[in-house]
Coordinates of C-alpha atoms in Angstrom, one line a residue:
M1 CA 24.0 80.7 81.5
I2 CA 25.5 77.0 80.9
A3 CA 24.2 75.7 77.7
P4 CA 21.1 73.4 78.0
A5 CA 23.1 70.3 76.0
R6 CA 25.8 70.3 78.5
L7 CA 23.6 70.8 81.6
A8 CA 21.7 67.6 80.2
A9 CA 24.8 65.6 79.6
Y10 CA 26.3 66.6 83.1
D11 CA 23.1 65.1 84.5
V12 CA 23.1 62.2 82.3
L13 CA 26.7 61.2 83.6
R14 CA 26.1 61.8 87.1
A15 CA 23.0 59.5 86.7
V16 CA 25.3 56.4 85.5
S17 CA 28.1 57.7 87.9
T18 CA 26.0 57.0 90.8
R19 CA 24.1 53.9 88.9
R20 CA 20.9 55.6 89.3
A21 CA 20.5 54.7 85.7
D22 CA 22.2 53.3 82.6
L23 CA 23.1 55.5 79.8
P24 CA 19.9 54.5 77.4
A25 CA 17.6 55.3 80.4
A26 CA 19.4 58.7 81.7
L27 CA 19.6 59.8 77.8
V28 CA 15.9 59.2 77.4
R29 CA 15.0 61.3 80.6
A30 CA 17.3 64.1 80.2
R31 CA 16.6 64.9 76.3
S32 CA 13.1 64.9 77.3
H33 CA 13.6 68.4 79.0
L34 CA 15.2 69.6 76.0
Q35 CA 13.3 71.1 73.4
D36 CA 15.6 71.7 70.5
E37 CA 16.7 68.5 68.7
R38 CA 19.8 70.1 68.1
D39 CA 20.1 70.2 71.6
R40 CA 19.4 66.7 72.0
A41 CA 21.9 65.5 69.8
L42 CA 24.6 67.5 71.1
A43 CA 23.5 66.2 74.9
G44 CA 23.3 62.8 73.7
E45 CA 27.2 63.0 71.7
I46 CA 28.5 64.5 74.5
A47 CA 27.7 62.2 77.5
T48 CA 28.2 58.8 75.4
G49 CA 31.6 60.3 73.9
T50 CA 32.7 61.1 77.4
L51 CA 32.0 57.4 78.6
R52 CA 33.7 55.9 75.8
W53 CA 36.9 58.2 76.2
Q54 CA 36.3 58.1 80.3
G55 CA 39.4 55.8 80.9
T56 CA 41.6 58.4 79.3
F57 CA 40.2 61.5 80.8
D58 CA 40.9 60.1 84.0
V59 CA 44.3 59.3 83.3
L60 CA 44.5 63.2 82.2
I61 CA 42.8 64.4 85.0
A62 CA 44.9 62.6 87.4
A63 CA 48.2 63.6 85.4
H64 CA 47.4 67.3 85.4
A65 CA 46.1 67.6 89.5
R66 CA 49.0 65.5 90.3
R67 CA 46.9 63.7 92.6
P68 CA 44.5 60.8 92.7
L69 CA 41.4 60.8 91.1
A70 CA 39.7 59.5 94.5
T71 CA 40.6 62.8 95.9
L72 CA 38.5 64.8 93.8
D73 CA 34.6 65.3 94.4
A74 CA 32.5 62.9 91.8
E75 CA 30.9 66.0 90.7
V76 CA 34.1 67.8 89.9
V77 CA 35.3 64.8 88.0
D78 CA 32.3 64.5 86.0
I79 CA 32.5 68.0 85.0
L80 CA 36.4 67.8 84.1
R81 CA 35.2 64.6 82.0
L82 CA 32.5 65.7 79.8
T83 CA 34.4 69.1 79.3
L84 CA 37.6 67.5 77.9
F85 CA 35.5 65.2 75.7
Q86 CA 34.3 68.4 74.1
L87 CA 37.9 70.0 73.9
L88 CA 39.6 66.8 72.6
H89 CA 37.2 65.6 70.4
L90 CA 34.3 68.4 69.2
D91 CA 36.2 70.8 67.2
R92 CA 33.2 72.8 66.6
V93 CA 33.1 73.5 70.1
P94 CA 34.9 77.0 71.1
A95 CA 37.5 75.7 74.0
S96 CA 36.3 79.2 75.7
A97 CA 32.5 78.5 76.1
A98 CA 33.3 74.5 77.1
V99 CA 35.8 75.7 79.9
N100 CA 33.5 78.8 81.0
D101 CA 30.4 76.5 81.2
A102 CA 32.5 74.0 83.1
V103 CA 33.1 76.7 85.8
H104 CA 29.5 78.1 86.1
L105 CA 28.7 73.9 86.1
T106 CA 31.2 73.7 89.1
K107 CA 29.7 76.3 90.9
K108 CA 26.1 75.0 90.2
A109 CA 27.1 71.8 91.6
G110 CA 27.9 73.5 94.8
K111 CA 31.4 72.9 94.1
T112 CA 32.5 76.9 93.9
S113 CA 36.1 76.3 95.7
A114 CA 36.8 74.0 93.0
A115 CA 36.1 76.6 90.0
P116 CA 39.6 78.0 90.0
F117 CA 41.0 74.7 89.8
V118 CA 38.7 73.5 87.5
N119 CA 39.3 76.5 85.2
A120 CA 43.0 76.2 85.7
L121 CA 43.4 72.1 84.8
L122 CA 40.9 72.3 81.7
R123 CA 43.2 75.6 80.0
R124 CA 46.3 73.7 80.8
A125 CA 44.5 70.3 79.2
S126 CA 43.4 72.4 76.1
R127 CA 46.7 74.3 75.8
E128 CA 48.6 71.1 75.9
R129 CA 46.2 68.8 73.5
D130 CA 49.0 67.9 71.2
R131 CA 51.1 66.7 74.0
L132 CA 48.9 64.5 76.3
P133 CA 50.5 62.2 78.8
L134 CA 49.3 58.9 77.5
P135 CA 51.0 55.4 77.1
P136 CA 52.4 55.3 73.2
R137 CA 51.6 52.4 71.0
A138 CA 54.3 50.0 72.0
I139 CA 54.3 46.8 69.9
G140 CA 56.2 43.8 71.7
D141 CA 56.0 45.0 75.2
A142 CA 53.3 43.3 77.0
A143 CA 52.9 45.5 80.0
G144 CA 53.3 48.6 77.6
E145 CA 50.6 47.2 75.0
V146 CA 47.9 47.0 77.8
D147 CA 48.8 50.1 79.0
Y148 CA 47.8 51.7 75.8
L149 CA 44.8 49.8 75.1
E150 CA 43.7 50.6 78.8
Q151 CA 44.7 54.1 79.0
T152 CA 45.4 55.9 75.5
L153 CA 42.4 53.8 74.2
S154 CA 40.1 53.9 77.4
H155 CA 39.3 50.4 78.1
P156 CA 39.3 48.6 81.1
R157 CA 42.5 46.5 81.8
W158 CA 40.9 43.3 82.9
L159 CA 38.7 43.0 79.4
V160 CA 41.8 44.3 77.0
E161 CA 44.1 42.0 78.6
R162 CA 41.4 39.0 77.7
W163 CA 41.4 40.4 74.4
R164 CA 45.0 40.5 73.5
T165 CA 45.4 37.0 74.8
Q166 CA 42.6 35.6 72.9
Y167 CA 43.0 37.7 69.8
G168 CA 46.8 39.2 69.6
F169 CA 47.5 43.2 70.3
E170 CA 46.4 44.2 66.5
A171 CA 43.1 42.7 66.6
A172 CA 42.3 43.8 70.6
E173 CA 43.8 47.5 69.2
A174 CA 41.1 47.8 66.4
W175 CA 38.2 46.6 68.8
C176 CA 39.0 49.4 71.2
R177 CA 39.0 51.8 68.1
F178 CA 35.8 50.2 67.0
D179 CA 34.2 50.8 70.3
N180 CA 35.5 54.1 70.6
E181 CA 33.5 55.1 67.0
P182 CA 30.3 56.5 67.2
A183 CA 27.8 53.9 66.1
P184 CA 25.2 54.5 63.1
L185 CA 21.8 54.0 63.3
S186 CA 20.8 50.8 62.0
L187 CA 17.2 49.5 60.7
R188 CA 15.6 46.3 60.1
A189 CA 13.0 46.4 57.4
N190 CA 9.5 45.2 58.7
R191 CA 9.1 42.3 55.7
L192 CA 5.5 41.9 56.8
R193 CA 5.1 45.7 55.4
I194 CA 7.5 46.3 53.5
G195 CA 10.9 45.1 51.4
R196 CA 14.1 46.9 52.2
D197 CA 14.7 48.7 49.2
D198 CA 11.2 50.1 49.0
L199 CA 11.9 51.3 52.5
G200 CA 15.3 52.8 51.6
E201 CA 13.2 54.7 48.8
A202 CA 10.4 56.0 51.2
L203 CA 12.9 57.2 53.5
R204 CA 14.8 58.9 51.4
Q205 CA 11.5 60.8 49.9
E206 CA 11.4 62.0 54.0
G207 CA 15.0 63.2 53.6
V208 CA 16.7 60.1 55.2
D209 CA 19.3 58.5 53.6
T210 CA 20.2 54.9 54.0
E211 CA 22.4 52.1 52.9
P212 CA 22.0 48.5 52.9
A213 CA 23.7 46.7 55.5
P214 CA 26.8 44.9 54.6
Y215 CA 25.3 41.4 56.0
A216 CA 21.7 41.5 57.6
P217 CA 19.3 41.2 54.0
D218 CA 16.8 43.4 55.8
G219 CA 18.9 45.9 57.5
L220 CA 19.9 49.7 56.3
I221 CA 22.3 51.9 58.0
V222 CA 21.2 55.6 58.0
T223 CA 23.8 57.9 56.4
R224 CA 22.2 61.2 56.8
G225 CA 18.6 62.2 58.4
N226 CA 16.7 61.1 61.4
P227 CA 14.1 58.2 60.5
L228 CA 12.4 58.2 63.8
L229 CA 11.3 61.9 63.2
S230 CA 9.6 61.4 59.9
P231 CA 6.3 60.2 59.6
L232 CA 6.9 56.6 58.7
A233 CA 8.5 56.0 62.4
S234 CA 4.7 55.1 63.5
Q235 CA 3.6 52.9 60.5
G236 CA 5.4 50.0 61.6
L237 CA 7.6 49.7 58.7
F238 CA 10.8 49.4 60.3
V239 CA 12.6 48.7 64.1
V240 CA 15.8 50.3 65.0
Q241 CA 18.1 47.2 65.5
D242 CA 21.6 46.5 65.5
E243 CA 22.7 44.8 62.3
A244 CA 24.6 42.2 64.4
S245 CA 21.1 41.7 66.5
Q246 CA 19.4 41.1 63.2
I247 CA 21.6 38.5 62.1
V248 CA 20.6 36.4 65.1
G249 CA 17.0 36.5 64.2
E250 CA 17.9 35.2 60.6
V251 CA 20.0 32.3 62.2
A252 CA 16.9 31.2 64.3
A253 CA 15.8 30.1 61.0
A254 CA 12.0 30.3 61.8
R255 CA 10.0 28.8 59.0
P256 CA 6.2 29.2 58.4
G257 CA 3.8 26.8 60.3
E258 CA 6.1 26.3 63.3
R259 CA 5.4 27.0 66.7
I260 CA 8.2 29.1 68.2
L261 CA 8.7 30.4 71.6
D262 CA 11.1 34.0 71.7
A263 CA 12.0 33.5 75.4
C264 CA 13.4 36.8 76.4
A265 CA 11.8 38.6 73.6
A266 CA 11.5 42.3 74.6
P267 CA 12.1 44.9 72.6
G268 CA 11.0 42.5 70.0
G269 CA 13.0 42.9 67.1
K270 CA 14.2 39.5 66.7
T271 CA 10.2 38.6 67.5
L272 CA 9.3 40.5 64.6
A273 CA 12.5 39.0 62.4
M274 CA 10.7 35.5 62.8
A275 CA 7.7 36.3 62.0
A276 CA 8.2 37.7 58.8
A277 CA 10.3 34.4 58.0
M278 CA 7.2 32.9 58.8
G279 CA 5.4 34.6 56.7
N280 CA 3.0 35.2 59.8
A281 CA 2.1 31.7 59.3
G282 CA 2.3 29.2 62.9
I283 CA 2.8 30.6 66.3
L284 CA 5.1 32.8 68.0
V285 CA 5.1 33.0 71.5
A286 CA 6.8 36.5 72.6
A287 CA 7.4 36.1 76.3
D288 CA 9.3 38.4 78.7
V289 CA 9.5 38.8 82.8
R290 CA 8.6 42.4 83.2
A291 CA 5.4 44.2 82.8
R292 CA 7.0 47.1 81.0
R293 CA 8.9 45.4 78.7
V294 CA 6.2 43.0 78.1
Q295 CA 3.7 46.1 77.0
L296 CA 6.8 47.6 74.6
L297 CA 6.8 44.1 73.2
A298 CA 3.2 44.3 72.5
D299 CA 3.2 48.0 71.1
T300 CA 6.1 47.1 69.0
I301 CA 4.3 43.7 67.7
G302 CA 1.2 45.1 67.1
A303 CA 2.4 48.4 65.2
A304 CA 4.2 45.8 62.7
G305 CA 1.5 43.3 62.1
A306 CA 2.7 40.2 63.2
A307 CA -0.4 38.3 63.4
C308 CA 1.2 35.1 64.4
A309 CA 2.6 36.2 67.3
R310 CA 1.3 36.1 71.2
V311 CA 2.7 38.1 74.0
V312 CA 2.8 36.7 77.2
Q313 CA 4.6 37.9 80.7
A314 CA 6.6 34.9 81.7
N315 CA 10.0 34.4 83.7
A316 CA 12.3 32.3 81.7
A317 CA 14.5 31.8 84.7
Q318 CA 11.7 29.5 86.2
A319 CA 9.3 26.9 84.9
L320 CA 7.4 27.9 81.7
P321 CA 3.5 27.4 81.6
F322 CA 4.0 25.3 78.4
A323 CA 4.2 21.6 77.7
D324 CA 7.0 20.4 75.4
I325 CA 5.4 21.5 72.1
F326 CA 8.1 24.1 70.7
D327 CA 9.8 23.7 67.1
C328 CA 12.1 26.1 68.2
V329 CA 13.2 28.4 71.4
L330 CA 15.2 31.4 70.9
V331 CA 17.0 32.3 74.4
D332 CA 18.3 35.4 73.7
A333 CA 19.9 35.6 77.3
P334 CA 20.2 38.6 79.5
C335 CA 24.0 39.0 79.9
T336 CA 26.9 41.6 80.8
G337 CA 26.3 43.4 77.1
L338 CA 30.1 43.2 76.5
G339 CA 29.9 43.3 73.3
T340 CA 28.1 46.3 72.5
L341 CA 30.3 48.8 74.0
R342 CA 30.5 51.1 71.2
R343 CA 26.9 51.9 71.4
D344 CA 26.6 51.2 75.4
P345 CA 30.0 52.6 76.6
D346 CA 29.0 53.0 80.1
I347 CA 28.9 49.1 80.3
K348 CA 32.9 48.8 80.0
W349 CA 33.0 50.9 83.4
R350 CA 30.0 49.1 85.3
R351 CA 31.2 45.3 84.7
A352 CA 33.7 43.7 86.2
P353 CA 35.3 39.8 85.9
D354 CA 33.3 38.8 88.9
D355 CA 30.1 39.5 87.0
F356 CA 30.5 36.3 85.3
D357 CA 29.2 33.6 88.0
A358 CA 25.7 35.3 88.7
V359 CA 25.3 35.8 84.6
T360 CA 26.3 32.2 83.8
A361 CA 24.2 30.7 86.5
L362 CA 21.3 32.5 85.3
Q363 CA 21.8 31.8 81.4
L364 CA 22.2 28.2 82.3
R365 CA 18.9 28.2 84.3
I366 CA 17.1 29.6 81.4
L367 CA 18.3 27.1 78.8
T368 CA 17.3 24.4 81.4
T369 CA 13.8 26.1 81.4
A370 CA 13.9 26.0 77.7
A371 CA 14.9 22.5 77.2
A372 CA 11.4 21.7 79.0
V373 CA 9.4 23.3 76.5
V374 CA 11.2 22.5 73.0
R375 CA 9.7 19.2 71.5
P376 CA 11.4 16.0 70.6
G377 CA 13.2 16.9 67.5
G378 CA 13.3 20.8 68.1
R379 CA 16.2 23.0 68.7
I380 CA 17.0 25.8 71.0
V381 CA 18.9 28.9 69.7
Y382 CA 20.9 30.4 72.5
A383 CA 22.1 34.1 72.1
T384 CA 23.9 36.6 73.7
C385 CA 25.3 40.3 72.8
S386 CA 28.6 39.3 74.8
S387 CA 32.0 39.1 73.6
E388 CA 33.2 36.4 76.2
P389 CA 33.6 33.0 75.6
D390 CA 32.3 32.3 79.4
E391 CA 28.9 33.3 78.6
N392 CA 29.0 31.8 75.2
E393 CA 30.5 28.7 74.1
A394 CA 31.4 27.5 78.1
V395 CA 27.3 28.0 78.8
V396 CA 26.6 26.1 76.1
A397 CA 29.1 23.3 76.9
R398 CA 28.0 23.3 80.5
F399 CA 24.2 22.7 79.3
L400 CA 25.4 19.8 77.1
E401 CA 27.1 18.3 80.1
S402 CA 23.8 18.5 81.8
Q403 CA 21.5 17.7 79.5
P404 CA 22.4 14.5 77.4
G405 CA 19.1 14.4 75.4
F406 CA 20.6 17.4 73.7
R407 CA 23.4 17.5 70.7
P408 CA 25.0 20.5 69.2
A409 CA 24.0 21.5 65.5
P410 CA 25.9 24.2 63.3
L411 CA 23.7 27.4 62.6
H412 CA 23.9 28.6 58.7
F413 CA 24.4 32.3 57.3
A414 CA 24.3 32.2 53.7
P415 CA 24.9 35.8 53.3
A416 CA 27.9 35.7 55.0
P417 CA 29.2 32.3 55.8
H418 CA 32.2 33.4 57.6
L419 CA 30.4 34.8 60.1
I420 CA 29.9 31.1 61.3
N421 CA 32.8 29.2 62.7
S422 CA 34.3 26.0 62.7
A423 CA 32.1 24.9 65.8
G424 CA 28.8 26.0 64.1
H425 CA 28.5 29.0 66.2
L426 CA 27.6 32.4 65.1
R427 CA 30.1 34.6 66.2
T428 CA 30.4 38.5 65.2
L429 CA 34.1 40.2 65.7
P430 CA 34.2 44.2 65.6
F431 CA 38.1 43.6 64.3
R432 CA 37.2 41.5 61.7
D433 CA 33.7 42.3 60.6
R434 CA 33.0 45.9 62.0
L435 CA 29.9 44.8 64.0
E436 CA 29.0 44.5 67.5
A437 CA 30.6 41.3 69.3
F438 CA 27.2 38.9 69.1
F439 CA 27.2 35.0 69.8
A440 CA 24.6 32.4 68.8
A441 CA 24.6 28.8 68.9
A442 CA 22.1 25.9 68.3
V443 CA 21.2 22.7 70.3
V444 CA 18.9 19.7 69.0
K445 CA 16.8 17.6 71.0
A446 CA 16.9 14.0 70.6
G447 CA 13.6 12.9 68.5

């Protein structure tokens, strides 16, 4: 019988490969059919790790098969990828068991004639794991550097070419290595209910070890255990939130008594951070466009005790149903997500350079609607989880060109001033900060 975790991981990869779901949604669906928490964890590890190293595996498959990847059945390719991950990256998985399951999975997928090919290729790859046909690290040769980043470190060529041009080879290499590491679970303590230190102690008593996040003042990094399985998870004491995302909520600089609009608020982590900074005093409108996300937002806010928050369903890309009354509008804009490849490795295989035109047009449209509802003297904080200037500095520049009544305003972050660059923008860089690549900038409306 095929191990349940491997079968679930295969289902995840097929859903992602056929674009029926992104990685988080596919994992939720697949894990729901697994009873054992260890199987749920292993399925997630295999699926996520396979997607991280997919580019490298595709090079190996083509080399060992001696034919282009496009000539192989898509189901067979996914089976080969997930098994190569187990053979090359999971020492605790016996090679014979992984290969045998791959053969059975090939037959289960209706590709029985490919079973001998799958068996032979995987056994050869296992024998030759110490001499894989991958480009070596070659500093000084431009094409060789990009080949290494693309194939050996498993990133799209167009993206690593950008990073190498912007930051140099060694920074691009460190960035790729960062993306290929498993991401820790990050929490933000809900200061409306509990402080970070007290939360850490409460989790410790439940068998969950944490350490303070390096930069985010309310952040905890989980080092052992699963806080989501503890009784504390249902008490509104914390939210799961990436540390770089937490910093965006901090630089929004919400203050007690302000009127604030979080225009693209779901799932609600930044909303709660601003509610805490306001001390629940003021009005915080949390909006999102899709009903399911609005419900998630409402549930999160209700559990956290954010009494100052009001949830509405609204499309931030269209005229908003408000007057120009807000002291601050946070636009956490829809983006390519290219800054979060460590957590969501499927993104790097779904994105392409021609995605930027449509995405940046939407971002500019949302900023323009935000401009209509911020009061004179008020501010807009624009943020993305993208690494690329096209969606960040370029969008802010285009907005300022089209809205002469606004001027740039520097952000501040006292716990780590170096995260604010010379332009006054928040810019986290994986190779420098060991954080996902997030961006934020502020503009102020003339009074």
